Coordinates of N, CA and C in Angstrom, one line a residue:
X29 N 3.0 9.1 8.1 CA 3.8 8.8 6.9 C 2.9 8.3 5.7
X30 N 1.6 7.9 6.2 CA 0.9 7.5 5.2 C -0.1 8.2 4.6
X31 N 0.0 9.9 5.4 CA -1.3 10.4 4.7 C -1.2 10.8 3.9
X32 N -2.4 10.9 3.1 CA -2.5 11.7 1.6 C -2.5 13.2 1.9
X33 N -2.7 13.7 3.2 CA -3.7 14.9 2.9 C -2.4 16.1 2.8
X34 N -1.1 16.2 2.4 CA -0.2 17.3 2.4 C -0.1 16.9 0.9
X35 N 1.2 16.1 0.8 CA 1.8 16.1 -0.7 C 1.1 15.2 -1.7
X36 N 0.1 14.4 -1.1 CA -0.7 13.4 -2.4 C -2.0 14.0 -2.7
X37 N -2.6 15.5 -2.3 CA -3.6 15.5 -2.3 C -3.6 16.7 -3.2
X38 N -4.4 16.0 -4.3 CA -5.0 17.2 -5.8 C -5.2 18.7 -5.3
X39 N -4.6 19.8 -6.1 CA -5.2 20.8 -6.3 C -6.6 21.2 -5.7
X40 N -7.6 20.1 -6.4 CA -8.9 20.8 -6.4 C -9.2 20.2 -5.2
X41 N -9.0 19.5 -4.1 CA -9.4 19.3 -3.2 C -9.0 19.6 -2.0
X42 N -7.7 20.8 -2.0 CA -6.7 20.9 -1.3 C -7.8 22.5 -0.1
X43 N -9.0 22.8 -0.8 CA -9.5 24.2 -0.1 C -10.5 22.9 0.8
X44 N -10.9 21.5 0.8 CA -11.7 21.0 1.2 C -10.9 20.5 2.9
X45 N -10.2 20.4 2.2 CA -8.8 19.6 3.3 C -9.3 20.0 5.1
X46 N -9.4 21.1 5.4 CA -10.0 21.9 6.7 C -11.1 21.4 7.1
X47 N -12.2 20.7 6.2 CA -13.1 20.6 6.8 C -13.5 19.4 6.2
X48 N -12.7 18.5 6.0 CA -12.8 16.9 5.3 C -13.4 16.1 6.9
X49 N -14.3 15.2 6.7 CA -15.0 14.5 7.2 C -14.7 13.0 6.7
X50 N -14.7 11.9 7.9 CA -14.7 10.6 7.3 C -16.0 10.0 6.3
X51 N -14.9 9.6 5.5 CA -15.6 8.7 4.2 C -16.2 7.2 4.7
X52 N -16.3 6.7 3.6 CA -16.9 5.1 4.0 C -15.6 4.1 3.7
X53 N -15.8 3.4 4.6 CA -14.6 1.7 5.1 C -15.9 0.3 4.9
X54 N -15.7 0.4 3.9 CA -16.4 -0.8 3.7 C -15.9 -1.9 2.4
X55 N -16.8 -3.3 3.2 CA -16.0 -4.6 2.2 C -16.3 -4.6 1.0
X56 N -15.8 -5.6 0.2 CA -16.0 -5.3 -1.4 C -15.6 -7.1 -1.5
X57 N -15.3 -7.6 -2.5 CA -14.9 -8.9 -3.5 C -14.6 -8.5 -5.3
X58 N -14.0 -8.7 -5.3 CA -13.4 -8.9 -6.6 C -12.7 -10.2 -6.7
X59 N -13.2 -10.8 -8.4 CA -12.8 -11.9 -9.1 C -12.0 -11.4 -10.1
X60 N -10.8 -11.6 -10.3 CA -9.7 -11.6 -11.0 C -9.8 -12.5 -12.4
X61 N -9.6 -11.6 -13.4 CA -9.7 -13.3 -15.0 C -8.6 -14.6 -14.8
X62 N -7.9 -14.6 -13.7 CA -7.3 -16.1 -13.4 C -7.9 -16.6 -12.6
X63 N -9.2 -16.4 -12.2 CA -9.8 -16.8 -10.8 C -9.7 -16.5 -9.8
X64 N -8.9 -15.5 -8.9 CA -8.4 -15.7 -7.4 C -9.3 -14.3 -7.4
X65 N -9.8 -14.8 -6.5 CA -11.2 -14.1 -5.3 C -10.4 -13.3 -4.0
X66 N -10.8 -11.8 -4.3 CA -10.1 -10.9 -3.3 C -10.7 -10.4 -2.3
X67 N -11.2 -10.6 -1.3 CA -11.8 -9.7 -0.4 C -11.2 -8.8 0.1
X68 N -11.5 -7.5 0.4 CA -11.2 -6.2 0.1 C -11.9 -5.5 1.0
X69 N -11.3 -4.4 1.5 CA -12.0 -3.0 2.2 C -11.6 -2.0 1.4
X70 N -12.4 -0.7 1.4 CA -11.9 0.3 0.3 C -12.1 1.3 1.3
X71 N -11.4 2.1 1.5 CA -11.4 3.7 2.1 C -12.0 4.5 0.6
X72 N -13.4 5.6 1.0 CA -13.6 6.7 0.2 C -13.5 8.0 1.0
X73 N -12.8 8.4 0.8 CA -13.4 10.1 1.5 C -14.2 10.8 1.0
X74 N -15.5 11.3 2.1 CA -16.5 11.5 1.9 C -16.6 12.4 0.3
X75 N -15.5 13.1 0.1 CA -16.1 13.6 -1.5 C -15.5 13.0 -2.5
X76 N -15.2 11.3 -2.6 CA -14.4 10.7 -3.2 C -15.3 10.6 -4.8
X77 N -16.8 10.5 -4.3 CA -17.3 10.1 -5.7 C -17.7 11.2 -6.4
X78 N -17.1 12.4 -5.7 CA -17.5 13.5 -6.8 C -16.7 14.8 -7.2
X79 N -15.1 14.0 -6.9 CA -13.9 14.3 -7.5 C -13.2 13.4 -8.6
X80 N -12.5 14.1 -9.6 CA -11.7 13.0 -10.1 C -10.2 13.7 -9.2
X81 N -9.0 12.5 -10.2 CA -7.7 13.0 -10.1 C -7.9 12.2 -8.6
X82 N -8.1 11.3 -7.8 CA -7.9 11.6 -6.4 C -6.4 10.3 -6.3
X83 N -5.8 10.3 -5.9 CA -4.2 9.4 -5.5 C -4.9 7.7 -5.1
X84 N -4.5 7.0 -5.3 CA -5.2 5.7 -4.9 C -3.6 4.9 -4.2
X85 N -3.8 4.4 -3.2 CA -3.1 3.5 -2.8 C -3.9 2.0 -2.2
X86 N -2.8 1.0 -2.6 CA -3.0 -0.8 -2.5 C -2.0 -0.1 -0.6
X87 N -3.0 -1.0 0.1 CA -2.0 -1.5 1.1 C -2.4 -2.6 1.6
X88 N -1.0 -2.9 1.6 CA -1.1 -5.1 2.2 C -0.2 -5.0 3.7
X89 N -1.8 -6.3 4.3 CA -1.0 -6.6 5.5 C 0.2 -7.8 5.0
X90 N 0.5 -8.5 6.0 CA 1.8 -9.3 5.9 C 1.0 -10.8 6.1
X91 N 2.1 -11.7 6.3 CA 1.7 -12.8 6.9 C 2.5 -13.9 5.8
X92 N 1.7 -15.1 5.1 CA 2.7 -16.1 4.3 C 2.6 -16.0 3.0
X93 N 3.4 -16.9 2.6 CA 3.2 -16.7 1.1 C 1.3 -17.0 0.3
X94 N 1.1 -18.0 1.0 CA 0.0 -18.6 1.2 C -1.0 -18.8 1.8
X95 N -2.2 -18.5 2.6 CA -2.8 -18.3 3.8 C -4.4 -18.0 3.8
X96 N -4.9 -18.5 4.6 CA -6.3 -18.3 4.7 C -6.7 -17.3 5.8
X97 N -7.3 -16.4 4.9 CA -7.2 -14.7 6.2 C -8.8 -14.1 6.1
X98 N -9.2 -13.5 6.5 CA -10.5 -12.7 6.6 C -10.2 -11.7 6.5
X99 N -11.4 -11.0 6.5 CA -11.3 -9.2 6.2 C -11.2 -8.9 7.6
X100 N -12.1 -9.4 8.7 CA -11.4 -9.3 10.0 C -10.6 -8.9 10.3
X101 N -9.3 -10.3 9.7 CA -8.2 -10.6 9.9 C -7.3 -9.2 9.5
X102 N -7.7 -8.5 8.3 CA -6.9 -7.4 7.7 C -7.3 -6.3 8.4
X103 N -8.4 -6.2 9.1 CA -8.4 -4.9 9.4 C -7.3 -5.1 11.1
X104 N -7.0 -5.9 11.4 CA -6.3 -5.7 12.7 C -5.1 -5.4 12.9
X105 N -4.2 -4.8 11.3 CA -3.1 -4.3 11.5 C -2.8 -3.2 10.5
X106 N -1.6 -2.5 10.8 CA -1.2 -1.4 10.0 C -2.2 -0.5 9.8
X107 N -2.0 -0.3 8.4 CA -2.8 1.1 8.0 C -4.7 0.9 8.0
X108 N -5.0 -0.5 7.8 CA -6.1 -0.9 7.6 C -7.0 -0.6 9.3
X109 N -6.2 -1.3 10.4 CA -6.6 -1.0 11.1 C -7.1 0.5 12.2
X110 N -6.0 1.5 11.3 CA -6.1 3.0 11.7 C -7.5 3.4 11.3
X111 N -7.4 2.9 10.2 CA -8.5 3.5 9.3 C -10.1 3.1 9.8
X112 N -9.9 2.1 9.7 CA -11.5 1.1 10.4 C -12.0 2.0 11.5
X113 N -10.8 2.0 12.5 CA -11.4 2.4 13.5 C -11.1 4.8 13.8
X114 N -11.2 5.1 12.5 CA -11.4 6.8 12.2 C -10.0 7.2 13.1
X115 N -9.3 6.6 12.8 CA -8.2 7.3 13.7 C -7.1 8.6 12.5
X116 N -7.5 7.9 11.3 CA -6.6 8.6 9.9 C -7.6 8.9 8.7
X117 N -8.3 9.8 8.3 CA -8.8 10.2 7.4 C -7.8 10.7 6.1
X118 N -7.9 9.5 5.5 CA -6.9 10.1 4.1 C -7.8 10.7 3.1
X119 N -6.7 11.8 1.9 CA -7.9 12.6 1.5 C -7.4 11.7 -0.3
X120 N -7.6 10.3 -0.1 CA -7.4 9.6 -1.6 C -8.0 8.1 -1.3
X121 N -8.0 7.3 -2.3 CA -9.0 5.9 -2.0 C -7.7 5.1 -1.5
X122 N -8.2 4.2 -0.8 CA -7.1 3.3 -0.3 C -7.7 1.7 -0.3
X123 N -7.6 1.1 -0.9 CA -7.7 -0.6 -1.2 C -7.1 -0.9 -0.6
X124 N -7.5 -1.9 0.5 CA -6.8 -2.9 1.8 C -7.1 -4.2 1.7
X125 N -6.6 -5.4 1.4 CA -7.4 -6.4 0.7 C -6.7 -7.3 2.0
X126 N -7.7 -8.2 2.3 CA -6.8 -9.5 2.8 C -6.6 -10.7 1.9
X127 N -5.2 -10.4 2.2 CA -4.9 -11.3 1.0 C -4.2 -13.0 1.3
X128 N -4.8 -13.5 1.1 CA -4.6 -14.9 0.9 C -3.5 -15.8 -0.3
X129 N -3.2 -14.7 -1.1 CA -2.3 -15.6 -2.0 C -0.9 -14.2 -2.4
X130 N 0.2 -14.4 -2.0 CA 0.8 -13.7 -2.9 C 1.8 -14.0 -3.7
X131 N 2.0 -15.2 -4.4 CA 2.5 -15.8 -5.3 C 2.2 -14.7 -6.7
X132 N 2.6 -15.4 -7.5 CA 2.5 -14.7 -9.0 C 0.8 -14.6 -8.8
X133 N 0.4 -15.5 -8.8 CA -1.2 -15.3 -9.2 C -1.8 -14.3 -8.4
X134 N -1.4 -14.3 -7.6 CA -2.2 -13.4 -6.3 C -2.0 -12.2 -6.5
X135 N -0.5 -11.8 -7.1 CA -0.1 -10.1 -7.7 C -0.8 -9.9 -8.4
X136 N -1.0 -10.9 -9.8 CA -1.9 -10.2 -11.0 C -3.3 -9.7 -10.3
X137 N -3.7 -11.1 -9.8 CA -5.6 -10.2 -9.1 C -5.5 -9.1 -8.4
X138 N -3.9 -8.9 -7.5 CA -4.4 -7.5 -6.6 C -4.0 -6.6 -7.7
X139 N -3.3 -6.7 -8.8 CA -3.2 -5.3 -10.0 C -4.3 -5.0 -10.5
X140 N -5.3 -6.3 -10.7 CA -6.3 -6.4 -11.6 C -7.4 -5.4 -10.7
X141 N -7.3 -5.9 -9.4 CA -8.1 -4.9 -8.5 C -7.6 -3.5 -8.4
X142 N -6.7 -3.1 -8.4 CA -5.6 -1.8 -8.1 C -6.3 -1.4 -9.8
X143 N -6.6 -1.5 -10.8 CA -6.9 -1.4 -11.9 C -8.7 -1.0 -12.0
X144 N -8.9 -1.6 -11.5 CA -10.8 -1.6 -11.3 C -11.3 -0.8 -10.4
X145 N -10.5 -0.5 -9.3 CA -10.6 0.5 -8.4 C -10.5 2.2 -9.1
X146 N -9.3 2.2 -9.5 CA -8.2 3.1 -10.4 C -9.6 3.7 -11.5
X147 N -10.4 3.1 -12.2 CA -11.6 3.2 -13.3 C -12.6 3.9 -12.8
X148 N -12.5 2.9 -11.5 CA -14.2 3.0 -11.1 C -14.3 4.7 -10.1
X149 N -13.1 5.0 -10.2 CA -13.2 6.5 -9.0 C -11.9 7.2 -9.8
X150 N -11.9 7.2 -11.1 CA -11.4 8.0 -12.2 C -10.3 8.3 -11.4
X151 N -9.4 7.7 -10.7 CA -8.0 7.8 -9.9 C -7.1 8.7 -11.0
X152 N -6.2 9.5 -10.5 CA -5.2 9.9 -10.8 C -3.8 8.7 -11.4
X153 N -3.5 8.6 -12.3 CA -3.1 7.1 -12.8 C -1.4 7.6 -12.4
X154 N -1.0 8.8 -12.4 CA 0.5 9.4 -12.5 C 0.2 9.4 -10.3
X155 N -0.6 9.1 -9.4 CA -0.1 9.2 -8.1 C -1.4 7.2 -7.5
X156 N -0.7 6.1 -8.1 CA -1.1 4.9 -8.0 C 0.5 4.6 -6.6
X157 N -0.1 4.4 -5.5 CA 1.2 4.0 -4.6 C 0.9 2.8 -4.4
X158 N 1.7 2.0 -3.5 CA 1.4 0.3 -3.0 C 2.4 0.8 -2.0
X159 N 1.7 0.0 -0.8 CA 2.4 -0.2 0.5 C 1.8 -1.3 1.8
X160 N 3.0 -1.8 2.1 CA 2.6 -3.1 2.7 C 3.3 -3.0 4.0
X161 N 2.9 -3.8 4.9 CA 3.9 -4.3 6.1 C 4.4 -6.1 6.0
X162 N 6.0 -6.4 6.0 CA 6.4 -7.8 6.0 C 6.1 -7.8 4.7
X163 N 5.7 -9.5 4.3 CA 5.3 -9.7 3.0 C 4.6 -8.8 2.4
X164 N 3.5 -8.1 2.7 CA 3.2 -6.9 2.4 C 3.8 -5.8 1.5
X165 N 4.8 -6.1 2.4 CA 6.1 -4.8 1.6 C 7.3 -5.7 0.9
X166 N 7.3 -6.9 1.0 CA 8.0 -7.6 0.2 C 7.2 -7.7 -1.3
X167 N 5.8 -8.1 -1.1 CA 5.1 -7.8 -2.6 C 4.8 -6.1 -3.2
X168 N 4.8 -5.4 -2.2 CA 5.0 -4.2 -2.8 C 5.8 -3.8 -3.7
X169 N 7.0 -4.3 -3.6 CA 8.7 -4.1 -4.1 C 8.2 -4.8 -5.6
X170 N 7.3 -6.1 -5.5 CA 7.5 -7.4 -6.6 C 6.8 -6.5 -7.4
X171 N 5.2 -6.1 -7.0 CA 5.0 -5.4 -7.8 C 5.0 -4.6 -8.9
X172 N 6.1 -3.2 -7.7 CA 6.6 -2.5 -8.8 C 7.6 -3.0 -10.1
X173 N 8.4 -4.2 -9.8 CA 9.4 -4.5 -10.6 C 8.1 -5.5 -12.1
X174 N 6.8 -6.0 -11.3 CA 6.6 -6.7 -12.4 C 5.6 -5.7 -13.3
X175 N 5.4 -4.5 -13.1 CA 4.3 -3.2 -13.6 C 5.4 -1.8 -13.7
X176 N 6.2 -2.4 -14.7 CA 6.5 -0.9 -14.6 C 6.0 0.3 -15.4
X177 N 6.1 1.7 -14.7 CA 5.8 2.6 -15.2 C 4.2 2.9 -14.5
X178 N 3.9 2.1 -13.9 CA 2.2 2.2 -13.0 C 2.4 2.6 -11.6
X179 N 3.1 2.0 -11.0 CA 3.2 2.8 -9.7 C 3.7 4.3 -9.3
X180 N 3.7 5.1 -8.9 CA 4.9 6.0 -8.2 C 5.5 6.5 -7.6
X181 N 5.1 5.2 -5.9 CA 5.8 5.3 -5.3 C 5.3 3.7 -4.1
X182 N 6.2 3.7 -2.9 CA 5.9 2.6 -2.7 C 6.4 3.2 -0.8
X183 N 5.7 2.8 -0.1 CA 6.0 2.4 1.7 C 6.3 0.9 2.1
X184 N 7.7 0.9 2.0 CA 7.8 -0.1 2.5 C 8.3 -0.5 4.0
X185 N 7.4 -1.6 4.7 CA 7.6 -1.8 6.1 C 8.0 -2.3 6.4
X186 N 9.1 -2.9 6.9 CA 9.8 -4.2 7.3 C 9.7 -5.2 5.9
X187 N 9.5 -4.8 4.9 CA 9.6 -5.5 3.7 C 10.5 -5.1 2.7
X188 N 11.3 -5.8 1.0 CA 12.0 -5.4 0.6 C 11.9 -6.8 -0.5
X189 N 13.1 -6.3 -1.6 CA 12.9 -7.3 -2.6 C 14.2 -6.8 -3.5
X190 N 15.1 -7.6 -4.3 CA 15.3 -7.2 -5.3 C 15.3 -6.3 -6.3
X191 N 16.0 -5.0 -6.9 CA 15.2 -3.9 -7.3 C 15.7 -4.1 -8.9
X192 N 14.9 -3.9 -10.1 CA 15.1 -3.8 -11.6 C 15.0 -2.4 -11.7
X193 N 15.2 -2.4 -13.0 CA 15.0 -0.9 -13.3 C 13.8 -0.6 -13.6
X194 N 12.9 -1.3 -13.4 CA 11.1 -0.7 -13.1 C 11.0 0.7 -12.0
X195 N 12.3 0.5 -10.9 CA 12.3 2.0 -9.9 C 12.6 2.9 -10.7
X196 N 12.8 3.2 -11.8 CA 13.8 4.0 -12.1 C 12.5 5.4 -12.4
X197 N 12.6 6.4 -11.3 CA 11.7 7.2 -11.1 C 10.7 7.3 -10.2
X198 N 10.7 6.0 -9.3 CA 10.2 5.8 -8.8 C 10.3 6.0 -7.2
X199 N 9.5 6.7 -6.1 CA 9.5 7.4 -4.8 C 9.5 6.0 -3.9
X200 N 10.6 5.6 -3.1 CA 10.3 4.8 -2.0 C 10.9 5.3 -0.1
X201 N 9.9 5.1 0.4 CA 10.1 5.5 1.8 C 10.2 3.7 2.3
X202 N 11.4 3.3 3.3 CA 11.7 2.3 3.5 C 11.6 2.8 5.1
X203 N 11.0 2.0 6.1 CA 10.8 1.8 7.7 C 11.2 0.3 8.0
X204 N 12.0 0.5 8.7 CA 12.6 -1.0 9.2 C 13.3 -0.8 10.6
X205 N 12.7 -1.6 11.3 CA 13.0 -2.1 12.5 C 14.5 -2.2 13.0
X206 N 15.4 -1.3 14.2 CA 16.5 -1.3 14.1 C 17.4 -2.5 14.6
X207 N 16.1 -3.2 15.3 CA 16.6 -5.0 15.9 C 16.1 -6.0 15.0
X208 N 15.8 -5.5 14.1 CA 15.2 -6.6 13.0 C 16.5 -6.7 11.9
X209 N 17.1 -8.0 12.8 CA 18.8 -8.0 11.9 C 18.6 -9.4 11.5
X210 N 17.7 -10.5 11.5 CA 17.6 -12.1 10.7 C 17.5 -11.3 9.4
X211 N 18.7 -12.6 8.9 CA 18.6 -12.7 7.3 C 17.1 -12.8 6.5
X212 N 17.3 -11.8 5.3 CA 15.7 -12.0 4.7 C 15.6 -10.9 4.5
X213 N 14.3 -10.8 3.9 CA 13.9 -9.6 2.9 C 13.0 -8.7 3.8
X214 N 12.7 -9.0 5.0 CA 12.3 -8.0 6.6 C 14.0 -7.6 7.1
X215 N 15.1 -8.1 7.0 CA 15.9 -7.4 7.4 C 15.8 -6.0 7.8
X216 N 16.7 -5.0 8.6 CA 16.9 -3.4 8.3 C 18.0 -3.8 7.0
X217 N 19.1 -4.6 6.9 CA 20.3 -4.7 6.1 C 19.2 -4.9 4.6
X218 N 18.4 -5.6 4.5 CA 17.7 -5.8 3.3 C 17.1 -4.5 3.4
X219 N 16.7 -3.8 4.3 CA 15.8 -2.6 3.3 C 17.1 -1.7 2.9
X220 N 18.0 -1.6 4.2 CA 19.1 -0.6 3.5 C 19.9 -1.1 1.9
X221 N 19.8 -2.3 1.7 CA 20.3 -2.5 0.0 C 19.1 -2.0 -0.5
X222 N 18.2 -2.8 -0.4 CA 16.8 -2.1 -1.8 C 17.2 -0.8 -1.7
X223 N 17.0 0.5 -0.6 CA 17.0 1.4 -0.9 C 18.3 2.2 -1.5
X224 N 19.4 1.7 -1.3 CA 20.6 1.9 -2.2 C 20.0 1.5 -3.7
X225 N 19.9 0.8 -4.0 CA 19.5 -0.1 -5.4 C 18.3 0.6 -6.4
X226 N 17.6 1.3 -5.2 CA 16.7 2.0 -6.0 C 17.0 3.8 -6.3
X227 N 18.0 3.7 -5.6 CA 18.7 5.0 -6.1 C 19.5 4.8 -7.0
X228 N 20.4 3.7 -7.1 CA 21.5 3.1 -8.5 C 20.5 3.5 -9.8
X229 N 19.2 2.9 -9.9 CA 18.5 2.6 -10.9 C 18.2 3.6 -11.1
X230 N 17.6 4.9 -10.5 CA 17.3 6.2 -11.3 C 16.0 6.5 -10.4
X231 N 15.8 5.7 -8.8 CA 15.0 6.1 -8.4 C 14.9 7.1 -7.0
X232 N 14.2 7.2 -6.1 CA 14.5 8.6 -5.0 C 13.9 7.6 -4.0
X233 N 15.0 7.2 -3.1 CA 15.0 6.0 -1.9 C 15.1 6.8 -0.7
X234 N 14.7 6.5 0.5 CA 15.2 6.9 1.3 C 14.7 5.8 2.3
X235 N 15.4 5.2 3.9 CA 15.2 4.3 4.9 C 15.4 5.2 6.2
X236 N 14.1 5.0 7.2 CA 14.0 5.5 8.2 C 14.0 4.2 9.3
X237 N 14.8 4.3 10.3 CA 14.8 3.2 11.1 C 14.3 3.4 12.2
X238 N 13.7 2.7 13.2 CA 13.0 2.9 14.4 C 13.6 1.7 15.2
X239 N 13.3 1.9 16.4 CA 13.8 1.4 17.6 C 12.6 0.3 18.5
X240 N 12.2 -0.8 16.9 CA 11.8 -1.7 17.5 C 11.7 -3.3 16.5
X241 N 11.2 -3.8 17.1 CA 10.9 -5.1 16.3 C 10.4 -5.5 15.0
X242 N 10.1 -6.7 14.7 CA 9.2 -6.3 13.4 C 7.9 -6.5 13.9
X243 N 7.5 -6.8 14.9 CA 5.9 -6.8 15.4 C 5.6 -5.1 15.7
X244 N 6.7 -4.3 16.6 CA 6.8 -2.9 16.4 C 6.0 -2.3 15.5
X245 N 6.7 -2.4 14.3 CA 7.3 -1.6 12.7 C 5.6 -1.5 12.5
X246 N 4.9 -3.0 12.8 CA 3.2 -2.9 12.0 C 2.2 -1.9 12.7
X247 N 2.8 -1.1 13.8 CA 2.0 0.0 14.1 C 2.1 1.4 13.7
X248 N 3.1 1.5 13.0 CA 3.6 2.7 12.6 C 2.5 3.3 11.7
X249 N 2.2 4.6 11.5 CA 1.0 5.3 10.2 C 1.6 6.1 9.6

C-alpha cells in the first residue's frame, strides 16, 4: 500500500521500474529555523540523483506527544523498518525521521525538512505524501490541515484528526484496526469519521479495516 512503484511513479522512470535496484537508507540531521534538531533516515533509489519529478513521502513512526527516540528507535517499525532491512524498494524518496516532538514546533521542523528534501532532489512538488502509524498518522492528518495545498495525499494508520477544508482535493487511504474500538483519534470509529469528513470537504477518502490491533496495524506496508 505504500509503494511508489505503480501509480506514484513518473513517466520517465516507469521503463527503469523492471530492473530498479536498492538505493541508499542512510541517516541525516536537520536543524529547523525554531531550533528543533531532526534526526532522519532518507530512502534514495539508486537513480534518485539523476532524475527529477520523483514523488517524495514524510513517514512518521508513532509513540507520544513528546519523547526521546533514536534513529534506531525509528527504524524498528512500519515503513522505515521494511525499508532498512531491503524488504520494499520504492521507486520515490522517502524521509523517515525519529521524531521526538510533535507538538506545533515539531510539525514546522518536519515541513521545514519535507521542504529541504523536496529542493535538494528537485521532488515533484504536485505528488509530496505524509504517512504515519498512531501519532504518526494523527500528525499526518495535522499536517495536512496546517499546509494546505502542499500535500496530495496522506496513509493514515491507526491515526486520524479533525478534517478542515485543507482536504479538499486531497487522496487519503485510512487502515485501522477492526478491535481498535478506545475512544481517540487511533479509533476504527475515528478513522471512519476523518474519512467521511474528507469526502464532505471535496476530498477522495477511503478506510480499509483489518483484523487486528493497533500494535497489528504497525506492520502493515
Amino acid at each position: 500500500t505504500l509503494s511508489f512503484t505503480t501509480e506514484f511513479s513518473p513517466s520517465a522512470t516507469e521503463a527503469n521500474l523492471d530492473n530498479l535496484q536498492y538505493g541508499t537508507f542512510e541517516p541525516h540531521e536537520f536543524v529547523a529555523s525554531n531550533g528543533v534538531k531532526v534526526q532522519y533516515w532518507l530512502y534514495v533509489p539508486d537513480y534518485g540523483k539523476d532524475v527529477d519529478n520523483l514523488p517524495c513521502m514524510l513517514y512518521m513512526h508513532g509513540g507520544s506527544t513528546t519523547q526521546s527516540v533514536s534513529l534506531d528507535h525509528a527504524k524498528q517499525y512500519g515503513l522505515t523498518h521494511h525499508i532498512a532491512n531491503q524488504e520494499i524498494t520504492p521507486s520515490g524518496i522517502v524521509i523517515m525521521p525519529a521524531v521526538c516532538d510533535f507538538t506545533e514546533k515539531g510539525r514546522v521542523a518536519l515541513k521545514e525538512l519535507t521542504d529541504s528534501v523536496v529542493e535538494e532532489y528537485n521532488c515533484d512538488t504536485d505528488r509530496i505524501s505524509v504517512s504515519g502509524h498512531s501519532y504518526g498518522g494523527i500528525t499526518a492528518y495535522r499536517l495536512v490541515n496546517e499546509n494546505p495545498d502542499y500535500f496530495s495525499c496522506v496513509v493514515a494508520i491507526s491515526g486520524s484528526e479533525k478534517v478542515t477544508d485543507a482536504f479538499d482535493g486531497v487522496k487519503v487511504w485510512s487502515f485501522n484496526g477492526t478491535s481498535e474500538t478506545r475512544a481517540g483519534y487511533t479509533s476504527i470509529m475515528s478513522g471512519e469519521r476523518a474519512v467521511k469528513e474528507v469526502n464532505e470537504v471535496g476530498g477522495e477518502a477511503k478506510l480499509t479495516p483489518l483484523k487486528t490491533g493497533h500494535a497489528g496495524t504497525n506492520k502493515i506496508t
